Structure formats: C-alpha cells, structure tokens
Amino acid sequence: VYVGDQVAAFLYGPLQIVAGLLIMYFTLGWTFLTAIGSIMVILFFAYFVTKISVELNEKSLKAKDILAH
C-alpha cells in the first residue's frame, strides 16, 4: 500500500467532511442538524447494543464449550 495515499486520506478526509456539512447547510439550512443529531443518537445506541451482543455471544460460546466437554 502506498503511504502517500494514506497521508492524502488523512489530510483530505476531514476537509471532505467539512465540505459536505457546508453543502448540506447551504442546501437545507439549519434543519440538516436534525439529521446529523439523529445519526449521532442512532450510532450511540448501536454501539451499546453491539457491546451487549458481543458479551452475550461470548457467554453463549462458553456455555456451548462446557456442554461439549
């Protein structure tokens, strides 16, 4: 993997995010903050649901190992 591509992505990634937010602001006005807020709330809940799911899966696998032996 060419390191220059990673550096470019590191530098231009935030720039693209800011440009996208500005385009959304000029197109939709302040209402786009509702969409961004909704996405943030959904990501917040998805993180915790995934964390709980991983814990339950690990417990399930341990229980299956105990039953197999």
Tab-separated table of C-alpha atoms in Angstrom:
chain	number	residue	atom	x	y	z
A	1	VAL	CA	0.000	0.000	0.000
A	2	TYR	CA	1.376	3.352	-0.996
A	3	VAL	CA	1.837	5.548	2.082
A	4	GLY	CA	1.097	8.705	0.107
A	5	ASP	CA	-2.490	7.546	-0.366
A	6	GLN	CA	-2.912	7.151	3.386
A	7	VAL	CA	-1.452	10.592	4.056
A	8	ALA	CA	-3.739	12.121	1.450
A	9	ALA	CA	-6.759	10.408	3.010
A	10	PHE	CA	-5.681	11.625	6.461
A	11	LEU	CA	-5.403	15.199	5.235
A	12	TYR	CA	-8.355	15.358	2.860
A	13	GLY	CA	-10.806	13.239	4.847
A	14	PRO	CA	-11.686	15.953	7.377
A	15	LEU	CA	-11.742	18.507	4.570
A	16	GLN	CA	-14.325	16.438	2.700
A	17	ILE	CA	-16.444	16.117	5.844
A	18	VAL	CA	-16.411	19.886	6.382
A	19	ALA	CA	-17.206	20.499	2.705
A	20	GLY	CA	-20.126	18.057	2.898
A	21	LEU	CA	-21.506	19.711	6.010
A	22	LEU	CA	-21.249	23.140	4.391
A	23	ILE	CA	-23.055	21.928	1.274
A	24	MET	CA	-25.799	20.459	3.463
A	25	TYR	CA	-26.068	23.729	5.391
A	26	PHE	CA	-26.379	25.854	2.256
A	27	THR	CA	-28.855	23.428	0.710
A	28	LEU	CA	-31.066	22.617	3.714
A	29	GLY	CA	-30.295	25.353	6.224
A	30	TRP	CA	-30.233	24.559	9.916
A	31	THR	CA	-32.600	21.612	9.508
A	32	PHE	CA	-29.692	19.402	8.493
A	33	LEU	CA	-28.618	19.452	12.155
A	34	THR	CA	-31.670	17.342	12.927
A	35	ALA	CA	-30.418	14.676	10.540
A	36	ILE	CA	-26.892	14.820	11.949
A	37	GLY	CA	-28.279	14.632	15.504
A	38	SER	CA	-30.446	11.645	14.625
A	39	ILE	CA	-27.479	9.836	13.112
A	40	MET	CA	-25.391	10.511	16.232
A	41	VAL	CA	-28.144	9.157	18.517
A	42	ILE	CA	-28.524	6.020	16.398
A	43	LEU	CA	-24.753	5.436	16.399
A	44	PHE	CA	-24.679	5.893	20.168
A	45	PHE	CA	-27.357	3.241	20.727
A	46	ALA	CA	-25.897	0.894	18.112
A	47	TYR	CA	-22.559	0.962	19.926
A	48	PHE	CA	-24.104	-0.219	23.193
A	49	VAL	CA	-26.338	-2.808	21.535
A	50	THR	CA	-23.288	-4.239	19.764
A	51	LYS	CA	-21.327	-4.297	23.007
A	52	ILE	CA	-24.125	-6.218	24.761
A	53	SER	CA	-24.432	-8.579	21.794
A	54	VAL	CA	-20.722	-9.414	21.900
A	55	GLU	CA	-20.910	-10.177	25.626
A	56	LEU	CA	-23.941	-12.418	25.172
A	57	ASN	CA	-22.279	-14.222	22.269
A	58	GLU	CA	-19.162	-14.887	24.359
A	59	LYS	CA	-21.292	-16.272	27.211
A	60	SER	CA	-23.181	-18.457	24.755
A	61	LEU	CA	-19.980	-19.848	23.268
A	62	LYS	CA	-18.570	-20.583	26.727
A	63	ALA	CA	-21.790	-22.419	27.649
A	64	LYS	CA	-21.573	-24.477	24.467
A	65	ASP	CA	-17.950	-25.382	25.247
A	66	ILE	CA	-18.920	-26.545	28.724
A	67	LEU	CA	-21.752	-28.696	27.328
A	68	ALA	CA	-19.472	-30.188	24.666
A	69	HIS	CA	-16.995	-31.490	27.227
